[in-house]
Amino acid sequence: MKNELLLQALKGETVDRPPVWMMRQAGRYLPDFMKLREKYDFFTRCQTPELATEITLMPIDQIGVDAAIIFSDILVVLQAMNIAVEMREGVGPFLPQPIIDQAALDQVILPDVNERLGYVFEAVKMTKSELNERVPLIGFAGAPWTLLCYAVQGQGSKNFDRAKAFCFQEPAMAKELLQKITTTTIAYLREKIKAGADVIQIFDSWGGLLSPTDYQEFSWPYIQQIIDALSGTVPLIVFGKGCWFALQEMSKSGASALGIDWTCTARNARYLSGGQITLQGNFDPSRLLSPIPEIKTQVKQMIHAFGKDRYIVNLGHGILPNIPVDHAKAFVDAVKEYQS
Ligand code: CP3
């Protein structure tokens, strides 16, 4: 691998500067992506390995990040399980038949992932070949809880109230669904790794909607199962948005790194995670709207606060669609200019 910074940081090795990539870097804000977006609908982009590869490479060539993340979506796993997912303009994900009772749950299958998600593995193989060992490739999956949020709520939501109500009123059904998602996710990630993913990230985007106690019941055990099942394969990053309360437990889980959002200070994150594990984050995505000199100053302060070792520079959540390309580039350049 020509650029091993991410892999070094995940191993806890000393580096000259930390690696940098951005969550959701492979879509959303790049003009070339917007052009493809006009031509092909969302799932066509995901299901066509040539398009997924082209989109994955854009931020490598245009922004200069230290890692690629495969263009896909966390929701493709639900589709493979027989749960229909549409992407509606102006709405986002829309699931016409949410899983709200036992009858719906009985229709949810444990798929043959090669049959249903082979296009993702093809995209990973094609991207690996196009990358030609320039930077590592990150594969990903949603945490079972975050996928349950969409499967039950049926669409995005500020608080996922119907998904939470389902868990609290029908915990046995919720756990059956969480287990089916977990089993499928493990099979899916094993194949993604076989196809060439160098690192895996688990996105628990809605973990922070649960209380610390409910997180232990409905989210964490399923993430731990995934970590255990993949142990000994590739490094795994767990990003739980709003999950600072679980950092201590996460730090003992076997994960190689933990994602931090911008509501937690570097100092608290280091303290809560025990000071040894690699951390990733946590620039407020909206802060990329600041003037470029301000972005650069704040990035340097952030590296100083986390320390250059055992650290991966990233945003605290996905990049926003309205970020100017030169601002995203300034974020990455500031890291490359860093000198301790
Ligand atoms: O870096 C990347 O962009 C790689 C690809 C990627 C997408 N989704 C593409 C996408 C990744 C890593 C995701 C993860 C994802 N998807 C998450 C976890 C991360 C997070 O942001 O919290 C979640 C919760 C989803 C579910 C999802 N998919 C939503 C809520 C939406 C609509 C709103 C949005 O984010 O744009 C999507 C659609 C989606 N996934 C788009 C892209 C580029 C936009 C739709 C389009 O391009 O037509």
mmCIF file of C-alpha atoms and ligand atoms in Angstrom:
data_model
loop_
_atom_site.group_PDB
_atom_site.id
_atom_site.type_symbol
_atom_site.label_atom_id
_atom_site.label_comp_id
_atom_site.label_asym_id
_atom_site.label_seq_id
_atom_site.Cartn_x
_atom_site.Cartn_y
_atom_site.Cartn_z
ATOM 1 C CA MET A 1 0.000 0.000 0.000
ATOM 2 C CA LYS A 2 1.475 3.355 -1.038
ATOM 3 C CA ASN A 3 -0.341 5.360 1.637
ATOM 4 C CA GLU A 4 -0.597 3.315 4.813
ATOM 5 C CA LEU A 5 -1.414 6.146 7.222
ATOM 6 C CA LEU A 6 -4.920 4.898 8.040
ATOM 7 C CA LEU A 7 -3.718 1.344 8.663
ATOM 8 C CA GLN A 8 -0.862 2.642 10.821
ATOM 9 C CA ALA A 9 -3.196 4.787 12.912
ATOM 10 C CA LEU A 10 -5.537 1.809 13.346
ATOM 11 C CA LYS A 11 -2.613 -0.256 14.643
ATOM 12 C CA GLY A 12 -1.661 2.551 17.036
ATOM 13 C CA GLU A 13 1.685 3.149 15.306
ATOM 14 C CA THR A 14 3.520 6.475 15.449
ATOM 15 C CA VAL A 15 2.929 8.636 12.352
ATOM 16 C CA ASP A 16 4.272 11.954 11.018
ATOM 17 C CA ARG A 17 0.741 13.229 10.678
ATOM 18 C CA PRO A 18 -2.685 11.641 11.224
ATOM 19 C CA PRO A 19 -4.643 10.226 8.255
ATOM 20 C CA VAL A 20 -7.733 12.083 7.066
ATOM 21 C CA TRP A 21 -10.954 11.051 5.327
ATOM 22 C CA MET A 22 -14.523 12.337 5.569
ATOM 23 C CA MET A 23 -17.680 10.406 6.321
ATOM 24 C CA ARG A 24 -19.970 10.496 3.279
ATOM 25 C CA GLN A 25 -17.096 11.801 1.166
ATOM 26 C CA ALA A 26 -18.069 9.625 -1.793
ATOM 27 C CA GLY A 27 -21.233 11.468 -2.692
ATOM 28 C CA ARG A 28 -23.261 14.472 -1.859
ATOM 29 C CA TYR A 29 -21.170 17.552 -2.596
ATOM 30 C CA LEU A 30 -18.804 16.904 -5.512
ATOM 31 C CA PRO A 31 -19.954 18.467 -8.838
ATOM 32 C CA ASP A 32 -19.008 15.331 -10.828
ATOM 33 C CA PHE A 33 -21.191 13.299 -8.489
ATOM 34 C CA MET A 34 -24.096 15.700 -9.020
ATOM 35 C CA LYS A 35 -23.830 15.101 -12.773
ATOM 36 C CA LEU A 36 -24.059 11.319 -12.324
ATOM 37 C CA ARG A 37 -26.929 11.889 -9.924
ATOM 38 C CA GLU A 38 -28.935 13.556 -12.700
ATOM 39 C CA LYS A 39 -28.367 10.618 -15.029
ATOM 40 C CA TYR A 40 -28.867 7.591 -12.781
ATOM 41 C CA ASP A 41 -31.175 7.000 -9.829
ATOM 42 C CA PHE A 42 -29.669 6.200 -6.470
ATOM 43 C CA PHE A 43 -29.881 2.410 -6.427
ATOM 44 C CA THR A 44 -28.678 2.204 -10.049
ATOM 45 C CA ARG A 45 -25.566 4.047 -8.913
ATOM 46 C CA CYS A 46 -25.171 1.547 -6.048
ATOM 47 C CA GLN A 47 -25.884 -1.529 -8.194
ATOM 48 C CA THR A 48 -23.619 -0.673 -11.133
ATOM 49 C CA PRO A 49 -20.034 -1.498 -10.121
ATOM 50 C CA GLU A 50 -18.565 0.855 -12.765
ATOM 51 C CA LEU A 51 -20.558 3.803 -11.354
ATOM 52 C CA ALA A 52 -19.891 2.899 -7.719
ATOM 53 C CA THR A 53 -16.181 2.663 -8.521
ATOM 54 C CA GLU A 54 -16.135 5.993 -10.340
ATOM 55 C CA ILE A 55 -17.895 7.741 -7.428
ATOM 56 C CA THR A 56 -15.659 6.083 -4.817
ATOM 57 C CA LEU A 57 -12.533 7.367 -6.561
ATOM 58 C CA MET A 58 -13.705 10.993 -6.918
ATOM 59 C CA PRO A 59 -12.608 12.210 -3.466
ATOM 60 C CA ILE A 60 -9.278 10.386 -3.806
ATOM 61 C CA ASP A 61 -8.438 12.139 -7.060
ATOM 62 C CA GLN A 62 -10.103 15.492 -6.341
ATOM 63 C CA ILE A 63 -9.709 16.067 -2.595
ATOM 64 C CA GLY A 64 -6.696 13.913 -1.740
ATOM 65 C CA VAL A 65 -8.064 11.991 1.246
ATOM 66 C CA ASP A 66 -6.011 9.147 2.740
ATOM 67 C CA ALA A 67 -8.716 6.481 2.402
ATOM 68 C CA ALA A 68 -11.542 5.542 0.059
ATOM 69 C CA ILE A 69 -15.001 4.445 1.255
ATOM 70 C CA ILE A 70 -16.985 2.320 -1.136
ATOM 71 C CA PHE A 71 -20.021 4.056 -2.625
ATOM 72 C CA SER A 72 -23.121 2.198 -1.472
ATOM 73 C CA ASP A 73 -25.676 2.622 1.309
ATOM 74 C CA ILE A 74 -26.379 1.011 4.663
ATOM 75 C CA LEU A 75 -29.941 0.264 3.501
ATOM 76 C CA VAL A 76 -28.945 -2.236 0.783
ATOM 77 C CA VAL A 77 -28.750 -4.861 3.555
ATOM 78 C CA LEU A 78 -32.476 -4.359 4.291
ATOM 79 C CA GLN A 79 -33.291 -4.717 0.592
ATOM 80 C CA ALA A 80 -31.411 -8.016 0.531
ATOM 81 C CA MET A 81 -33.560 -9.180 3.470
ATOM 82 C CA ASN A 82 -36.753 -8.644 1.433
ATOM 83 C CA ILE A 83 -37.544 -5.238 2.933
ATOM 84 C CA ALA A 84 -38.309 -2.833 0.082
ATOM 85 C CA VAL A 85 -36.444 0.480 0.240
ATOM 86 C CA GLU A 86 -37.004 3.370 -2.170
ATOM 87 C CA MET A 87 -35.024 6.597 -2.353
ATOM 88 C CA ARG A 88 -37.479 9.471 -2.854
ATOM 89 C CA GLU A 89 -36.431 12.903 -4.010
ATOM 90 C CA GLY A 90 -36.785 15.376 -1.162
ATOM 91 C CA VAL A 91 -37.793 12.604 1.289
ATOM 92 C CA GLY A 92 -34.778 10.291 1.414
ATOM 93 C CA PRO A 93 -35.229 6.609 2.223
ATOM 94 C CA PHE A 94 -38.840 5.398 2.060
ATOM 95 C CA LEU A 95 -39.909 1.886 3.047
ATOM 96 C CA PRO A 96 -43.462 1.171 1.807
ATOM 97 C CA GLN A 97 -43.927 -1.876 4.085
ATOM 98 C CA PRO A 98 -42.298 -1.150 7.442
ATOM 99 C CA ILE A 99 -41.781 -4.036 9.866
ATOM 100 C CA ILE A 100 -44.442 -3.356 12.464
ATOM 101 C CA ASP A 101 -45.815 -6.804 13.370
ATOM 102 C CA GLN A 102 -44.995 -10.511 13.437
ATOM 103 C CA ALA A 103 -46.495 -11.091 9.994
ATOM 104 C CA ALA A 104 -44.134 -8.521 8.466
ATOM 105 C CA LEU A 105 -41.217 -9.878 10.480
ATOM 106 C CA ASP A 106 -41.881 -13.397 9.181
ATOM 107 C CA GLN A 107 -41.361 -12.126 5.633
ATOM 108 C CA VAL A 108 -37.854 -10.914 6.489
ATOM 109 C CA ILE A 109 -35.303 -13.411 5.163
ATOM 110 C CA LEU A 110 -31.710 -14.306 5.922
ATOM 111 C CA PRO A 111 -30.458 -13.925 2.352
ATOM 112 C CA ASP A 112 -27.647 -15.539 0.430
ATOM 113 C CA VAL A 113 -25.552 -12.371 0.397
ATOM 114 C CA ASN A 114 -23.655 -13.337 -2.729
ATOM 115 C CA GLU A 115 -26.903 -13.706 -4.614
ATOM 116 C CA ARG A 116 -28.506 -10.484 -3.331
ATOM 117 C CA LEU A 117 -25.525 -8.213 -2.746
ATOM 118 C CA GLY A 118 -23.001 -9.543 -5.234
ATOM 119 C CA TYR A 119 -22.998 -6.134 -6.937
ATOM 120 C CA VAL A 120 -21.419 -4.582 -3.819
ATOM 121 C CA PHE A 121 -18.630 -7.157 -3.801
ATOM 122 C CA GLU A 122 -18.075 -6.570 -7.522
ATOM 123 C CA ALA A 123 -17.811 -2.832 -6.844
ATOM 124 C CA VAL A 124 -15.294 -3.468 -4.060
ATOM 125 C CA LYS A 125 -13.165 -5.660 -6.371
ATOM 126 C CA MET A 126 -13.306 -3.153 -9.205
ATOM 127 C CA THR A 127 -12.473 -0.241 -6.881
ATOM 128 C CA LYS A 128 -9.539 -2.124 -5.367
ATOM 129 C CA SER A 129 -8.169 -2.722 -8.813
ATOM 130 C CA GLU A 130 -8.636 0.925 -9.903
ATOM 131 C CA LEU A 131 -7.118 2.192 -6.654
ATOM 132 C CA ASN A 132 -4.070 0.094 -7.363
ATOM 133 C CA GLU A 133 -2.969 0.211 -3.695
ATOM 134 C CA ARG A 134 -2.908 4.029 -3.570
ATOM 135 C CA VAL A 135 -4.948 4.208 -0.359
ATOM 136 C CA PRO A 136 -6.881 1.654 1.736
ATOM 137 C CA LEU A 137 -10.542 0.952 0.933
ATOM 138 C CA ILE A 138 -13.128 1.151 3.720
ATOM 139 C CA GLY A 139 -16.171 -1.105 3.553
ATOM 140 C CA PHE A 140 -19.117 -0.393 5.825
ATOM 141 C CA ALA A 141 -22.452 -1.455 7.264
ATOM 142 C CA GLY A 142 -25.108 0.156 9.394
ATOM 143 C CA ALA A 143 -25.363 -0.957 13.012
ATOM 144 C CA PRO A 144 -28.363 -3.270 13.511
ATOM 145 C CA TRP A 145 -30.122 -0.635 15.663
ATOM 146 C CA THR A 146 -29.720 2.073 13.007
ATOM 147 C CA LEU A 147 -31.082 -0.297 10.350
ATOM 148 C CA LEU A 148 -34.008 -1.222 12.619
ATOM 149 C CA CYS A 149 -34.791 2.496 12.875
ATOM 150 C CA TYR A 150 -35.450 2.652 9.112
ATOM 151 C CA ALA A 151 -37.048 -0.818 8.866
ATOM 152 C CA VAL A 152 -39.661 0.030 11.508
ATOM 153 C CA GLN A 153 -40.110 3.791 11.103
ATOM 154 C CA GLY A 154 -40.329 3.435 7.329
ATOM 155 C CA GLN A 155 -38.437 6.654 6.663
ATOM 156 C CA GLY A 156 -36.001 9.100 8.207
ATOM 157 C CA SER A 157 -37.080 10.841 11.397
ATOM 158 C CA LYS A 158 -35.737 13.268 13.982
ATOM 159 C CA ASN A 159 -36.452 10.946 16.899
ATOM 160 C CA PHE A 160 -37.471 7.589 15.317
ATOM 161 C CA ASP A 161 -40.382 7.484 17.744
ATOM 162 C CA ARG A 162 -42.179 4.567 16.053
ATOM 163 C CA ALA A 163 -38.986 2.494 16.027
ATOM 164 C CA LYS A 164 -38.450 3.165 19.732
ATOM 165 C CA ALA A 165 -42.085 2.431 20.548
ATOM 166 C CA PHE A 166 -41.758 -0.916 18.727
ATOM 167 C CA CYS A 167 -38.687 -1.830 20.814
ATOM 168 C CA PHE A 168 -40.345 -0.866 24.089
ATOM 169 C CA GLN A 169 -43.742 -2.449 23.335
ATOM 170 C CA GLU A 170 -42.595 -5.539 21.436
ATOM 171 C CA PRO A 171 -39.054 -6.216 22.660
ATOM 172 C CA ALA A 172 -39.091 -9.879 21.583
ATOM 173 C CA MET A 173 -40.017 -8.954 18.013
ATOM 174 C CA ALA A 174 -37.497 -6.117 17.982
ATOM 175 C CA LYS A 175 -34.764 -8.494 19.085
ATOM 176 C CA GLU A 176 -35.750 -11.054 16.467
ATOM 177 C CA LEU A 177 -35.378 -8.344 13.821
ATOM 178 C CA LEU A 178 -32.092 -7.082 15.301
ATOM 179 C CA GLN A 179 -30.731 -10.629 15.276
ATOM 180 C CA LYS A 180 -31.739 -11.220 11.658
ATOM 181 C CA ILE A 181 -30.032 -7.969 10.661
ATOM 182 C CA THR A 182 -26.933 -8.886 12.680
ATOM 183 C CA THR A 183 -26.631 -12.350 11.105
ATOM 184 C CA THR A 184 -27.027 -10.898 7.618
ATOM 185 C CA THR A 185 -24.565 -8.084 8.332
ATOM 186 C CA ILE A 186 -21.893 -10.536 9.486
ATOM 187 C CA ALA A 187 -22.253 -12.592 6.287
ATOM 188 C CA TYR A 188 -22.256 -9.383 4.234
ATOM 189 C CA LEU A 189 -19.130 -7.930 5.852
ATOM 190 C CA ARG A 190 -17.262 -11.237 5.567
ATOM 191 C CA GLU A 191 -17.824 -11.169 1.811
ATOM 192 C CA LYS A 192 -16.914 -7.481 1.597
ATOM 193 C CA ILE A 193 -13.618 -8.267 3.296
ATOM 194 C CA LYS A 194 -13.063 -11.240 0.979
ATOM 195 C CA ALA A 195 -13.677 -8.901 -1.973
ATOM 196 C CA GLY A 196 -10.882 -6.629 -0.729
ATOM 197 C CA ALA A 197 -12.104 -4.126 1.889
ATOM 198 C CA ASP A 198 -9.075 -3.197 4.019
ATOM 199 C CA VAL A 199 -11.042 -1.692 6.913
ATOM 200 C CA ILE A 200 -14.686 -1.884 8.024
ATOM 201 C CA GLN A 201 -16.707 0.900 9.627
ATOM 202 C CA ILE A 202 -19.989 0.323 11.451
ATOM 203 C CA PHE A 203 -22.306 3.352 11.346
ATOM 204 C CA ASP A 204 -24.597 3.611 14.375
ATOM 205 C CA SER A 205 -25.953 6.964 13.269
ATOM 206 C CA TRP A 206 -28.970 6.801 15.594
ATOM 207 C CA GLY A 207 -27.408 5.060 18.602
ATOM 208 C CA GLY A 208 -27.464 8.339 20.519
ATOM 209 C CA LEU A 209 -31.273 8.419 20.371
ATOM 210 C CA LEU A 210 -31.314 5.617 22.934
ATOM 211 C CA SER A 211 -30.721 6.116 26.646
ATOM 212 C CA PRO A 212 -27.477 4.556 27.902
ATOM 213 C CA THR A 213 -29.515 1.685 29.403
ATOM 214 C CA ASP A 214 -31.557 1.086 26.252
ATOM 215 C CA TYR A 215 -28.381 1.283 24.165
ATOM 216 C CA GLN A 216 -27.104 -1.713 26.132
ATOM 217 C CA GLU A 217 -30.281 -3.592 25.318
ATOM 218 C CA PHE A 218 -31.039 -2.676 21.714
ATOM 219 C CA SER A 219 -27.798 -1.620 20.076
ATOM 220 C CA TRP A 220 -24.502 -2.516 21.665
ATOM 221 C CA PRO A 221 -24.842 -6.346 22.007
ATOM 222 C CA TYR A 222 -25.461 -6.624 18.270
ATOM 223 C CA ILE A 223 -22.451 -4.462 17.370
ATOM 224 C CA GLN A 224 -20.361 -6.581 19.745
ATOM 225 C CA GLN A 225 -21.538 -9.727 17.932
ATOM 226 C CA ILE A 226 -20.334 -8.247 14.634
ATOM 227 C CA ILE A 227 -16.972 -7.277 16.137
ATOM 228 C CA ASP A 228 -16.528 -10.782 17.582
ATOM 229 C CA ALA A 229 -17.480 -12.463 14.312
ATOM 230 C CA LEU A 230 -14.972 -10.387 12.323
ATOM 231 C CA SER A 231 -12.137 -10.531 14.827
ATOM 232 C CA GLY A 232 -8.855 -11.549 13.228
ATOM 233 C CA THR A 233 -9.850 -10.205 9.800
ATOM 234 C CA VAL A 234 -9.440 -6.447 9.186
ATOM 235 C CA PRO A 235 -9.482 -3.422 11.543
ATOM 236 C CA LEU A 236 -12.947 -2.253 12.500
ATOM 237 C CA ILE A 237 -14.087 1.296 13.309
ATOM 238 C CA VAL A 238 -17.289 1.821 15.309
ATOM 239 C CA PHE A 239 -18.995 5.196 14.897
ATOM 240 C CA GLY A 240 -21.888 5.720 17.280
ATOM 241 C CA LYS A 241 -23.289 9.206 16.878
ATOM 242 C CA GLY A 242 -24.168 10.622 20.298
ATOM 243 C CA CYS A 243 -22.811 7.488 21.995
ATOM 244 C CA TRP A 244 -20.131 9.095 24.166
ATOM 245 C CA PHE A 245 -21.721 7.310 27.145
ATOM 246 C CA ALA A 246 -20.712 3.940 25.673
ATOM 247 C CA LEU A 247 -17.090 4.807 24.865
ATOM 248 C CA GLN A 248 -15.691 2.929 27.832
ATOM 249 C CA GLU A 249 -17.415 -0.329 26.882
ATOM 250 C CA MET A 250 -16.623 0.213 23.193
ATOM 251 C CA SER A 251 -12.936 0.633 23.992
ATOM 252 C CA LYS A 252 -12.843 -2.924 25.393
ATOM 253 C CA SER A 253 -14.784 -4.492 22.533
ATOM 254 C CA GLY A 254 -12.028 -5.474 20.132
ATOM 255 C CA ALA A 255 -12.745 -2.563 17.763
ATOM 256 C CA SER A 256 -9.592 -0.865 16.403
ATOM 257 C CA ALA A 257 -10.991 2.674 16.534
ATOM 258 C CA LEU A 258 -14.005 4.622 17.757
ATOM 259 C CA GLY A 259 -15.751 7.462 15.945
ATOM 260 C CA ILE A 260 -16.533 10.612 17.934
ATOM 261 C CA ASP A 261 -19.080 13.304 17.058
ATOM 262 C CA TRP A 262 -18.538 17.022 17.628
ATOM 263 C CA THR A 263 -20.514 17.244 20.867
ATOM 264 C CA CYS A 264 -17.737 15.452 22.771
ATOM 265 C CA THR A 265 -14.382 17.110 23.468
ATOM 266 C CA ALA A 266 -11.168 15.304 22.549
ATOM 267 C CA ARG A 267 -10.238 15.326 26.207
ATOM 268 C CA ASN A 268 -13.478 13.664 27.301
ATOM 269 C CA ALA A 269 -13.317 11.157 24.445
ATOM 270 C CA ARG A 270 -9.757 10.159 25.391
ATOM 271 C CA TYR A 271 -10.724 9.955 29.061
ATOM 272 C CA LEU A 272 -13.871 7.893 28.494
ATOM 273 C CA SER A 273 -12.170 5.507 26.060
ATOM 274 C CA GLY A 274 -9.229 4.867 28.373
ATOM 275 C CA GLY A 275 -6.534 6.746 26.452
ATOM 276 C CA GLN A 276 -5.217 3.777 24.428
ATOM 277 C CA ILE A 277 -7.599 3.165 21.542
ATOM 278 C CA THR A 278 -7.457 5.108 18.241
ATOM 279 C CA LEU A 279 -10.158 7.776 17.947
ATOM 280 C CA GLN A 280 -11.697 9.215 14.775
ATOM 281 C CA GLY A 281 -13.496 12.539 14.344
ATOM 282 C CA ASN A 282 -14.887 14.996 15.165
ATOM 283 C CA PHE A 283 -15.088 18.275 13.188
ATOM 284 C CA ASP A 284 -18.598 19.736 13.158
ATOM 285 C CA PRO A 285 -19.680 19.208 9.495
ATOM 286 C CA SER A 286 -21.256 22.700 9.506
ATOM 287 C CA ARG A 287 -17.870 24.179 10.437
ATOM 288 C CA LEU A 288 -16.765 23.465 6.855
ATOM 289 C CA LEU A 289 -18.916 26.490 6.009
ATOM 290 C CA SER A 290 -16.477 28.757 7.895
ATOM 291 C CA PRO A 291 -13.955 30.819 5.902
ATOM 292 C CA ILE A 292 -10.974 28.684 4.827
ATOM 293 C CA PRO A 293 -8.406 30.253 7.229
ATOM 294 C CA GLU A 294 -10.762 29.513 10.127
ATOM 295 C CA ILE A 295 -11.188 25.878 8.988
ATOM 296 C CA LYS A 296 -7.429 25.450 8.887
ATOM 297 C CA THR A 297 -6.914 26.947 12.346
ATOM 298 C CA GLN A 298 -9.632 24.775 13.852
ATOM 299 C CA VAL A 299 -8.308 21.594 12.227
ATOM 300 C CA LYS A 300 -4.887 22.249 13.701
ATOM 301 C CA GLN A 301 -6.422 22.861 17.124
ATOM 302 C CA MET A 302 -8.369 19.617 16.791
ATOM 303 C CA ILE A 303 -5.234 17.588 15.987
ATOM 304 C CA HIS A 304 -3.484 19.221 18.896
ATOM 305 C CA ALA A 305 -6.367 18.293 21.206
ATOM 306 C CA PHE A 306 -6.549 14.626 20.111
ATOM 307 C CA GLY A 307 -2.799 14.220 19.557
ATOM 308 C CA LYS A 308 -1.322 13.149 16.201
ATOM 309 C CA ASP A 309 -0.993 9.446 17.141
ATOM 310 C CA ARG A 310 -3.866 7.000 17.561
ATOM 311 C CA TYR A 311 -5.983 9.516 15.749
ATOM 312 C CA ILE A 312 -7.854 9.679 12.420
ATOM 313 C CA VAL A 313 -9.007 13.124 11.324
ATOM 314 C CA ASN A 314 -12.627 13.084 10.184
ATOM 315 C CA LEU A 315 -15.885 14.949 10.560
ATOM 316 C CA GLY A 316 -18.228 14.263 13.466
ATOM 317 C CA HIS A 317 -20.881 13.031 10.972
ATOM 318 C CA GLY A 318 -21.339 13.035 7.192
ATOM 319 C CA ILE A 319 -20.253 15.952 5.011
ATOM 320 C CA LEU A 320 -23.194 18.229 4.131
ATOM 321 C CA PRO A 321 -24.372 18.601 0.511
ATOM 322 C CA ASN A 322 -23.781 22.382 0.518
ATOM 323 C CA ILE A 323 -20.062 22.325 1.369
ATOM 324 C CA PRO A 324 -17.920 24.122 -1.251
ATOM 325 C CA VAL A 325 -15.294 21.794 -2.710
ATOM 326 C CA ASP A 326 -12.431 24.151 -1.810
ATOM 327 C CA HIS A 327 -13.549 24.088 1.819
ATOM 328 C CA ALA A 328 -13.476 20.281 1.896
ATOM 329 C CA LYS A 329 -10.050 20.437 0.305
ATOM 330 C CA ALA A 330 -8.861 22.986 2.882
ATOM 331 C CA PHE A 331 -9.900 20.571 5.636
ATOM 332 C CA VAL A 332 -7.746 17.824 4.106
ATOM 333 C CA ASP A 333 -4.852 20.188 3.263
ATOM 334 C CA ALA A 334 -4.751 21.481 6.849
ATOM 335 C CA VAL A 335 -4.078 17.925 8.026
ATOM 336 C CA LYS A 336 -1.353 17.429 5.420
ATOM 337 C CA GLU A 337 0.283 20.703 6.496
ATOM 338 C CA TYR A 338 0.267 19.657 10.127
ATOM 339 C CA GLN A 339 3.620 19.680 11.854
ATOM 340 C CA SER A 340 3.977 18.662 15.465
HETATM 341 O O1 CP3 B 1 -19.025 8.271 1.608
HETATM 342 C C1 CP3 B 1 -20.076 7.983 1.053
HETATM 343 O O2 CP3 B 1 -20.934 8.811 0.693
HETATM 344 C C2 CP3 B 1 -20.232 6.528 0.744
HETATM 345 C C3 CP3 B 1 -21.585 6.130 0.529
HETATM 346 C C4 CP3 B 1 -22.626 6.250 1.633
HETATM 347 C C5 CP3 B 1 -23.958 6.634 1.339
HETATM 348 N N1 CP3 B 1 -24.698 6.424 2.458
HETATM 349 C C6 CP3 B 1 -24.431 7.134 0.037
HETATM 350 C C7 CP3 B 1 -25.712 7.880 -0.060
HETATM 351 C C8 CP3 B 1 -22.561 5.903 2.980
HETATM 352 C C9 CP3 B 1 -21.359 5.519 3.802
HETATM 353 C C10 CP3 B 1 -23.884 6.009 3.491
HETATM 354 C C11 CP3 B 1 -24.232 5.673 4.865
HETATM 355 C C12 CP3 B 1 -25.583 5.944 5.350
HETATM 356 N N2 CP3 B 1 -26.765 5.907 4.666
HETATM 357 C C13 CP3 B 1 -25.881 6.228 6.702
HETATM 358 C C14 CP3 B 1 -24.882 6.262 7.827
HETATM 359 C C15 CP3 B 1 -24.088 7.523 7.835
HETATM 360 C C16 CP3 B 1 -24.891 8.748 8.187
HETATM 361 O O3 CP3 B 1 -24.895 9.690 7.357
HETATM 362 O O4 CP3 B 1 -25.460 8.773 9.267
HETATM 363 C C17 CP3 B 1 -27.277 6.407 6.798
HETATM 364 C C18 CP3 B 1 -28.065 6.746 8.043
HETATM 365 C C19 CP3 B 1 -27.831 6.189 5.487
HETATM 366 C C20 CP3 B 1 -29.258 6.209 5.091
HETATM 367 C C21 CP3 B 1 -29.527 7.193 4.023
HETATM 368 N N3 CP3 B 1 -29.176 7.034 2.700
HETATM 369 C C22 CP3 B 1 -30.170 8.452 4.139
HETATM 370 C C23 CP3 B 1 -30.712 9.031 5.428
HETATM 371 C C24 CP3 B 1 -30.190 9.048 2.874
HETATM 372 C C25 CP3 B 1 -30.868 10.343 2.436
HETATM 373 C C26 CP3 B 1 -30.231 11.551 2.889
HETATM 374 C C27 CP3 B 1 -28.766 11.684 2.525
HETATM 375 O O5 CP3 B 1 -27.964 11.337 3.364
HETATM 376 O O6 CP3 B 1 -28.451 12.142 1.421
HETATM 377 C C28 CP3 B 1 -29.523 8.172 2.011
HETATM 378 C C29 CP3 B 1 -29.267 8.398 0.587
HETATM 379 C C30 CP3 B 1 -27.870 8.444 0.173
HETATM 380 N N4 CP3 B 1 -26.906 7.549 0.539
HETATM 381 C C31 CP3 B 1 -27.314 9.398 -0.706
HETATM 382 C C32 CP3 B 1 -25.955 9.032 -0.868
HETATM 383 C C33 CP3 B 1 -24.940 9.683 -1.739
HETATM 384 C C34 CP3 B 1 -28.079 10.573 -1.341
HETATM 385 C C35 CP3 B 1 -29.109 10.172 -2.330
HETATM 386 C C36 CP3 B 1 -28.670 10.350 -3.748
HETATM 387 O O7 CP3 B 1 -27.486 10.567 -4.015
HETATM 388 O O8 CP3 B 1 -29.550 10.256 -4.625
#
